[in-house]
């Protein structure tokens, strides 16, 4: 029976992050991955034509650039393991069907100039909001990559100052409410609402105001990055960092059960009957909703009821991966065309009604997200081709029909919206395409319960110290047993957030992180 200090179940980027840090502390670490490939949602693959590399899920890496793992290159991913990023400027542009747009540049003043074309007053409001949020980013950013403090303790600290009390208030609000308070013009509000909706939570959901506070200053400080060669480059660099420190990865090792001796976790059993023993800790890069069955319900009905009541995200994604003969040119002009990401929005009342459709099982096609990473990273496709990443918002369950029979027809509408915003793209420019529905995503990764790669929503009552359960941190109800990944702080997205989990594990093991 193979024996290691630490077993990590799941080789998503969070599992690999935690494993690399624990191996760097001198622990013997093995990562067990059910699939034949590693990376979870941070993967690139040739799913269309030979030589064309598509990011199947995560493509734009944003918050990870504030993580000391990248910012200070703690694991040598940049210096020794080949990871490189390109940072488009503008990072993104939000465009309306009538051609109006707002481009978000690294330079906040240049962004304000773009806003001023629509609303001079809101250009000033944006600078004021950035000035208000920037020091809060200084306070909040380090907490994303270290174990979260209990929410009560955080609020008690915020209560001590006027700006802290205002921050508390915003944390409890919806991001739509924050937009209403700070901005005047419906198109400026619609732009910011559309941007923050990438959380997959409706704009009027309470407890989401923090994300506007974080995202506005962050985009100007760090921008948006595409990993050269595709998102897989981050996964491969993490795997190399783990191997450099003596850690190992076993693919095709599907863990079915966790093993216990009394109140302590001792290892795992795989689907093929193989068992692995952990001398010191077991980390699960899984969805918390998978665990009851995998531990034979040993944590009890009260714990399971708390897991069952976790609120899912509001909607899902339908994703298209296309090969185009030409790079898209947007009718709105070069400030949209040259952005790293394009997001399509609608005037505010219509935009809010669009989000309402999703609540009733109706897919929407009018507000897609667009990325053509080959514009900045030509290694992803042979000339003159380009890869297109095109997303539409969608419900998990359709009011009419099912995803397997309707996904192509639904995506056709998303593609038609995109084409209508360009001067040069139509069906004739498509050389190949693959469409993935929310059901496909659920099949791709068992941790993406109901097709949600973020595991569940990130409203305040299940965010920071309350994610996934109030003040649970990363510790499951057994000695040496930890949960990591999107189910835990800091949540969804490409963040390298399991650095925080690694700190918690090392502290429990009596090992110094530095």
XYZ file of C-alpha atoms in Angstrom:
514
model
C 0.000 0.000 0.000
C 1.690 3.273 -1.120
C 2.328 5.631 1.795
C 2.987 9.380 1.697
C 2.994 12.282 4.130
C 0.182 14.023 2.240
C -2.410 12.896 -0.280
C -4.076 15.544 -2.462
C -7.215 14.349 -4.233
C -7.704 16.258 -7.475
C -5.135 17.818 -9.804
C -6.968 21.018 -10.594
C -4.851 24.142 -10.351
C -5.790 24.454 -6.673
C -4.778 20.891 -5.872
C -1.468 21.402 -7.643
C -0.916 24.738 -5.910
C -1.403 23.287 -2.439
C 0.693 20.225 -3.307
C 3.601 22.337 -4.567
C 3.681 24.467 -1.424
C 3.493 21.423 0.863
C 6.252 19.687 -1.095
C 8.344 22.851 -0.818
C 8.032 22.461 2.965
C 9.714 19.078 2.687
C 6.639 16.844 2.775
C 6.259 13.733 0.618
C 3.173 14.613 -1.471
C 1.184 12.587 -3.989
C -1.639 14.020 -6.101
C -4.335 11.603 -7.284
C -6.342 12.648 -10.346
C -9.324 10.701 -11.729
C -8.874 11.938 -15.293
C -6.001 11.139 -17.623
C -5.090 14.818 -17.861
C -4.401 17.304 -15.099
C -5.603 20.877 -14.602
C -9.339 20.679 -13.890
C -10.716 23.875 -15.406
C -7.263 25.274 -16.233
C -6.646 23.208 -19.346
C -6.004 23.697 -23.045
C -6.777 21.085 -25.666
C -6.984 20.488 -29.399
C -10.736 19.968 -29.750
C -11.209 21.429 -33.246
C -8.432 21.276 -35.862
C -4.893 19.931 -35.373
C -2.503 22.556 -34.044
C -5.270 24.783 -32.622
C -5.140 25.084 -28.832
C -8.324 26.085 -27.012
C -8.764 26.973 -23.351
C -11.703 24.740 -22.546
C -12.809 26.630 -19.444
C -10.731 29.353 -17.780
C -8.969 31.594 -20.276
C -8.375 35.073 -18.798
C -6.268 34.940 -15.621
C -6.902 37.971 -13.451
C -6.801 37.651 -9.650
C -3.865 35.249 -9.660
C -1.592 38.171 -10.563
C -2.115 39.617 -7.091
C -1.183 36.286 -5.493
C 2.376 36.138 -4.087
C 2.684 32.831 -5.935
C 2.843 34.862 -9.170
C 3.552 38.377 -7.933
C 6.653 37.252 -5.985
C 7.177 34.046 -8.000
C 7.302 32.022 -4.777
C 7.317 28.651 -6.578
C 9.540 29.707 -9.472
C 6.760 29.251 -12.021
C 8.028 32.241 -13.997
C 11.756 31.989 -13.361
C 12.227 28.230 -13.720
C 9.158 26.548 -15.143
C 8.377 28.453 -18.321
C 5.187 30.302 -17.341
C 4.752 33.566 -19.250
C 1.832 35.976 -19.553
C 0.793 38.603 -22.060
C -1.305 41.498 -20.777
C -3.537 43.216 -23.369
C -4.334 46.884 -22.921
C -7.207 47.645 -22.749
C -7.837 44.601 -20.593
C -11.448 44.517 -21.677
C -14.105 46.532 -23.434
C -17.833 46.422 -22.732
C -19.821 47.186 -25.876
C -23.473 48.023 -26.595
C -25.383 46.986 -29.737
C -25.523 50.636 -30.851
C -21.707 50.854 -30.873
C -21.200 52.692 -27.593
C -18.515 51.109 -25.416
C -16.319 51.607 -22.402
C -12.721 50.349 -22.554
C -10.931 49.467 -19.316
C -7.254 50.363 -19.621
C -4.474 49.788 -17.127
C -4.452 53.585 -16.742
C -7.497 54.576 -14.695
C -7.495 58.095 -16.167
C -7.573 56.736 -19.704
C -10.525 54.590 -18.640
C -12.227 57.683 -17.247
C -11.762 59.351 -20.636
C -13.570 56.407 -22.254
C -16.415 56.780 -19.746
C -16.575 60.534 -20.360
C -17.674 59.935 -23.966
C -20.897 58.574 -22.474
C -21.084 60.513 -19.197
C -18.592 63.185 -18.071
C -20.161 63.082 -14.608
C -19.599 59.344 -14.304
C -16.015 59.702 -15.476
C -15.449 61.728 -12.309
C -17.532 59.276 -10.293
C -15.371 56.408 -11.548
C -12.188 58.166 -10.446
C -13.790 58.819 -7.047
C -14.836 55.172 -6.748
C -11.343 54.008 -7.718
C -9.833 56.340 -5.116
C -12.238 54.936 -2.496
C -11.680 51.280 -3.436
C -7.896 51.274 -3.937
C -6.923 51.368 -0.246
C -9.561 48.718 0.418
C -7.869 46.523 -2.185
C -4.629 47.005 -0.256
C -6.420 45.672 2.832
C -8.484 42.919 1.207
C -6.063 41.517 -1.368
C -3.672 39.843 1.103
C -6.643 38.159 2.777
C -7.531 36.375 -0.473
C -4.329 34.340 -0.353
C -4.139 33.633 3.376
C -6.694 31.798 5.521
C -9.793 33.916 5.988
C -10.401 35.461 9.397
C -13.745 34.709 11.035
C -16.304 37.007 9.468
C -17.319 38.389 12.868
C -13.732 39.334 13.664
C -13.365 41.014 10.291
C -16.543 43.009 10.801
C -15.447 43.987 14.321
C -12.244 45.400 12.839
C -14.114 47.224 10.072
C -16.477 48.698 12.652
C -13.613 50.739 14.110
C -13.451 53.327 11.316
C -15.804 55.290 9.100
C -14.384 53.795 5.907
C -14.617 50.356 7.493
C -18.295 50.845 8.298
C -18.944 51.966 4.733
C -17.116 48.866 3.508
C -19.325 46.659 5.700
C -22.374 48.287 4.204
C -21.175 47.676 0.646
C -20.315 44.050 1.452
C -23.945 43.454 2.389
C -25.373 45.201 -0.688
C -25.863 43.877 -4.214
C -23.466 45.043 -6.880
C -26.444 46.613 -8.655
C -27.145 48.698 -5.547
C -23.520 49.845 -5.442
C -23.735 50.915 -9.086
C -26.922 52.874 -8.391
C -25.291 54.697 -5.467
C -22.075 55.684 -7.219
C -23.046 56.236 -10.845
C -25.685 58.137 -12.815
C -25.838 57.108 -16.467
C -27.737 53.880 -17.292
C -25.040 52.781 -19.744
C -22.258 53.219 -17.194
C -24.265 51.220 -14.670
C -25.001 48.564 -17.295
C -21.300 48.318 -18.147
C -20.265 47.660 -14.564
C -23.185 45.314 -13.913
C -22.321 43.261 -16.984
C -18.687 43.041 -15.929
C -19.384 41.851 -12.384
C -21.996 39.371 -13.636
C -19.089 37.112 -14.620
C -19.574 35.841 -11.048
C -22.667 34.033 -12.418
C -24.834 35.779 -9.846
C -27.731 38.070 -10.746
C -27.094 41.808 -10.204
C -29.755 42.210 -7.505
C -28.396 39.430 -5.254
C -27.459 40.838 -1.851
C -23.997 40.280 -0.427
C -22.167 40.761 -3.728
C -21.095 44.404 -3.460
C -17.547 43.437 -2.478
C -16.739 42.340 -5.998
C -17.127 45.790 -7.513
C -14.844 47.070 -4.752
C -12.222 44.494 -5.690
C -12.537 44.394 -9.455
C -12.305 48.100 -10.265
C -8.936 48.821 -8.621
C -7.594 45.356 -9.452
C -8.020 45.685 -13.220
C -5.973 48.902 -13.175
C -3.259 47.537 -10.919
C -2.727 44.101 -12.496
C -4.745 43.925 -15.710
C -5.763 40.695 -17.405
C -3.335 37.993 -18.464
C -3.325 35.243 -21.066
C -0.863 32.443 -20.355
C 1.366 32.006 -23.407
C 0.485 28.690 -25.013
C -2.868 28.515 -23.232
C -4.153 28.113 -19.695
C -2.518 24.687 -19.628
C 0.806 26.505 -19.244
C -0.115 27.413 -15.650
C -1.079 23.815 -14.890
C 2.130 22.479 -16.449
C 4.268 24.970 -14.522
C 2.621 23.955 -11.241
C 3.207 20.284 -12.052
C 6.867 21.049 -12.780
C 7.220 22.960 -9.505
C 5.756 19.985 -7.661
C 8.064 17.517 -9.399
C 11.087 19.747 -8.683
C 10.328 19.365 -4.979
C 9.871 15.599 -5.124
C 6.076 15.431 -5.362
C 4.308 13.007 -7.673
C 1.061 12.958 -9.675
C -0.908 9.825 -10.516
C -3.562 10.200 -13.204
C -6.361 7.730 -13.831
C -6.593 7.340 -10.038
C -10.235 7.972 -9.223
C -10.736 8.239 -5.477
C -14.040 6.710 -4.367
C -13.729 6.658 -0.571
C -11.742 8.277 2.198
C -10.418 5.947 4.898
C -10.466 6.674 8.626
C -9.133 5.312 11.878
C -11.398 6.684 14.568
C -11.528 10.455 14.210
C -8.510 10.662 11.927
C -8.372 10.385 8.132
C -5.735 7.849 7.126
C -5.935 7.622 3.346
C -8.072 6.855 0.325
C -9.392 3.965 -1.733
C -9.501 4.267 -5.515
C -12.067 2.827 -7.914
C -9.656 0.073 -8.984
C -9.218 -1.014 -5.353
C -5.810 0.603 -4.852
C -5.372 2.220 -1.445
C -3.036 5.031 -0.430
C -2.069 5.866 3.129
C -1.395 9.391 4.409
C 0.899 9.807 7.394
C 0.007 13.437 8.066
C -2.866 14.886 5.977
C -5.375 14.363 3.190
C -6.526 17.323 1.073
C -9.629 17.102 -1.132
C -9.717 19.453 -4.133
C -13.391 18.575 -4.549
C -16.851 20.057 -4.240
C -18.046 19.881 -0.644
C -21.295 18.405 -1.984
C -19.380 15.306 -3.135
C -18.065 14.493 0.325
C -21.025 12.944 2.221
C -21.065 9.840 0.025
C -17.256 9.657 -0.129
C -16.995 9.525 3.694
C -19.951 7.129 4.081
C -21.965 9.920 5.731
C -19.790 9.784 8.861
C -20.071 13.536 9.524
C -23.744 13.226 10.429
C -27.103 14.586 9.240
C -26.681 18.052 10.785
C -23.444 18.632 8.847
C -25.041 17.332 5.664
C -28.043 19.632 6.088
C -25.665 22.589 6.284
C -24.010 21.417 3.075
C -27.363 20.892 1.346
C -28.487 24.453 2.053
C -25.480 26.022 0.292
C -26.926 28.233 -2.428
C -25.892 27.511 -6.033
C -24.783 30.123 -8.531
C -27.608 31.882 -10.346
C -26.862 30.610 -13.852
C -24.335 28.739 -15.975
C -22.450 29.025 -19.269
C -22.723 27.669 -22.780
C -19.269 27.813 -24.365
C -18.163 27.705 -27.982
C -14.609 26.997 -29.131
C -14.159 28.080 -32.737
C -11.433 28.312 -35.367
C -11.785 31.439 -37.514
C -10.069 32.288 -40.764
C -9.641 35.899 -39.625
C -9.346 37.818 -36.377
C -12.630 39.572 -35.519
C -12.856 43.314 -36.149
C -15.567 45.038 -34.097
C -17.799 47.706 -35.609
C -17.266 49.823 -32.502
C -13.610 50.327 -33.468
C -10.079 49.452 -32.373
C -10.596 50.138 -28.654
C -13.019 47.218 -28.615
C -11.178 45.043 -31.147
C -7.832 45.353 -29.341
C -9.172 44.583 -25.859
C -8.248 41.295 -24.238
C -11.872 40.481 -23.563
C -15.061 41.869 -25.068
C -18.291 41.770 -23.097
C -21.594 42.647 -24.721
C -24.247 44.415 -22.696
C -27.627 46.090 -23.099
C -29.143 49.283 -21.719
C -29.876 48.781 -18.027
C -33.608 48.026 -17.930
C -33.302 45.528 -20.778
C -30.167 44.018 -19.231
C -31.941 43.367 -15.935
C -34.875 41.751 -17.726
C -32.369 39.519 -19.508
C -31.040 38.225 -16.187
C -34.635 37.548 -15.127
C -35.046 35.213 -18.130
C -32.357 32.948 -16.729
C -34.374 32.418 -13.556
C -37.124 30.806 -15.611
C -35.032 28.429 -17.678
C -34.637 30.657 -20.730
C -31.148 30.922 -22.273
C -29.996 34.365 -23.369
C -27.984 35.173 -26.458
C -27.757 38.973 -26.379
C -24.881 39.467 -23.884
C -22.015 37.136 -24.861
C -18.397 37.272 -23.690
C -15.671 37.079 -26.331
C -11.934 36.357 -26.307
C -9.584 35.901 -29.252
C -6.392 35.033 -27.382
C -4.466 34.370 -30.619
C -4.422 38.118 -31.243
C -1.775 38.362 -28.482
C -0.553 34.778 -28.380
C -0.032 33.446 -31.924
C 1.368 30.165 -30.570
C -2.198 28.912 -30.115
C -3.036 28.513 -33.816
C -1.179 28.357 -37.155
C -1.405 31.460 -39.331
C -3.708 32.867 -40.521
C -6.208 31.161 -38.210
C -7.474 32.443 -34.858
C -9.162 30.692 -31.959
C -12.377 32.209 -30.614
C -13.729 31.643 -27.111
C -17.407 32.629 -27.034
C -19.617 32.372 -23.937
C -23.314 32.838 -23.363
C -25.223 32.821 -20.076
C -27.608 29.921 -19.663
C -29.758 28.129 -17.098
C -28.782 24.647 -15.985
C -32.275 23.375 -16.715
C -34.062 24.616 -19.818
C -37.736 25.518 -19.639
C -38.206 23.759 -22.972
C -36.270 20.769 -24.268
C -32.872 19.558 -23.079
C -29.294 20.638 -23.612
C -28.175 17.626 -25.635
C -30.713 18.361 -28.350
C -30.730 22.172 -28.163
C -27.150 23.301 -27.459
C -26.159 23.885 -31.098
C -29.313 25.874 -31.833
C -28.916 27.938 -28.656
C -25.259 28.636 -29.406
C -26.136 29.641 -32.986
C -28.000 32.617 -31.526
C -25.049 33.593 -29.337
C -22.787 33.392 -32.392
C -25.212 35.513 -34.454
C -25.115 38.252 -31.791
C -21.321 38.221 -31.898
C -21.215 38.329 -35.705
C -23.576 41.309 -35.763
C -21.061 43.298 -33.725
C -18.202 42.620 -36.144
C -17.432 43.780 -39.659
C -15.860 40.585 -40.935
C -17.167 37.449 -39.221
C -19.976 35.144 -40.271
C -20.535 31.452 -40.832
C -18.163 31.500 -43.821
C -15.212 32.389 -41.556
C -15.756 29.406 -39.227
C -13.369 26.560 -39.989
C -14.396 24.379 -37.047
C -16.336 24.625 -33.796
C -17.193 22.677 -30.643
C -19.972 23.670 -28.238
C -20.144 22.736 -24.548
C -23.370 23.090 -22.567
C -23.760 23.227 -18.773
C -24.602 19.512 -18.912
C -21.373 18.833 -20.806
C -19.452 20.713 -18.127
C -21.065 18.641 -15.364
C -20.021 15.486 -17.243
C -16.494 16.797 -17.752
C -15.782 17.283 -14.051
C -17.675 15.589 -11.227
C -16.719 18.439 -8.897
C -18.745 20.813 -11.086
C -22.059 19.767 -9.605
C -24.913 20.961 -11.852
C -22.368 22.303 -14.334
C -20.959 25.024 -12.044
C -17.146 25.294 -12.187
C -17.270 27.683 -9.212
C -19.089 24.995 -7.153
C -21.694 27.462 -5.810
C -22.449 31.159 -5.414
C -20.176 33.623 -3.628
C -22.646 35.859 -1.835
C -21.385 37.216 1.503
C -23.119 34.470 3.517
C -20.913 31.902 1.722
C -17.795 33.941 1.027
C -14.533 34.672 2.876
C -14.777 33.213 6.403
C -18.221 31.779 5.659
C -17.117 29.726 2.635
C -18.248 26.972 2.429
C -19.631 26.916 5.983
C -19.323 29.567 8.695
C -15.774 29.652 10.075
C -14.997 26.136 8.874
C -11.853 27.287 7.124
C -10.353 24.323 5.294
C -10.770 21.801 8.128
C -13.251 18.959 7.727
C -14.656 17.096 10.747
C -11.774 14.609 10.996
C -8.203 15.086 12.126
C -5.815 15.767 9.253
C -8.645 16.164 6.697
C -8.885 19.338 4.588
C -11.079 20.728 1.813
C -9.466 23.006 -0.783
C -10.442 24.512 -4.146
C -13.422 26.622 -5.255
C -15.610 25.345 -2.405
C -13.301 27.178 0.004
C -11.867 30.674 0.431
C -11.162 32.589 -1.829
C -13.620 30.794 -4.119
C -13.981 30.486 -7.858
C -11.687 31.463 -10.694
C -7.995 31.169 -11.513
C -6.580 32.570 -8.292
C -4.033 30.066 -6.994
C -6.192 30.424 -3.897
C -5.085 27.096 -2.409
C -1.953 28.916 -1.290
C -4.142 30.005 1.631
C -5.129 26.410 2.330
C -1.476 25.355 2.272
C -0.731 27.947 4.963
C -3.501 26.494 7.161
C -2.251 22.917 6.693
C 1.368 23.848 7.384
C 0.354 25.698 10.544
C -1.529 22.639 11.789
C 1.486 20.446 11.038
C 3.794 22.788 12.930
C 5.758 23.768 9.829
C 6.916 27.316 9.105
C 5.606 28.595 5.768
C 8.593 30.825 5.079
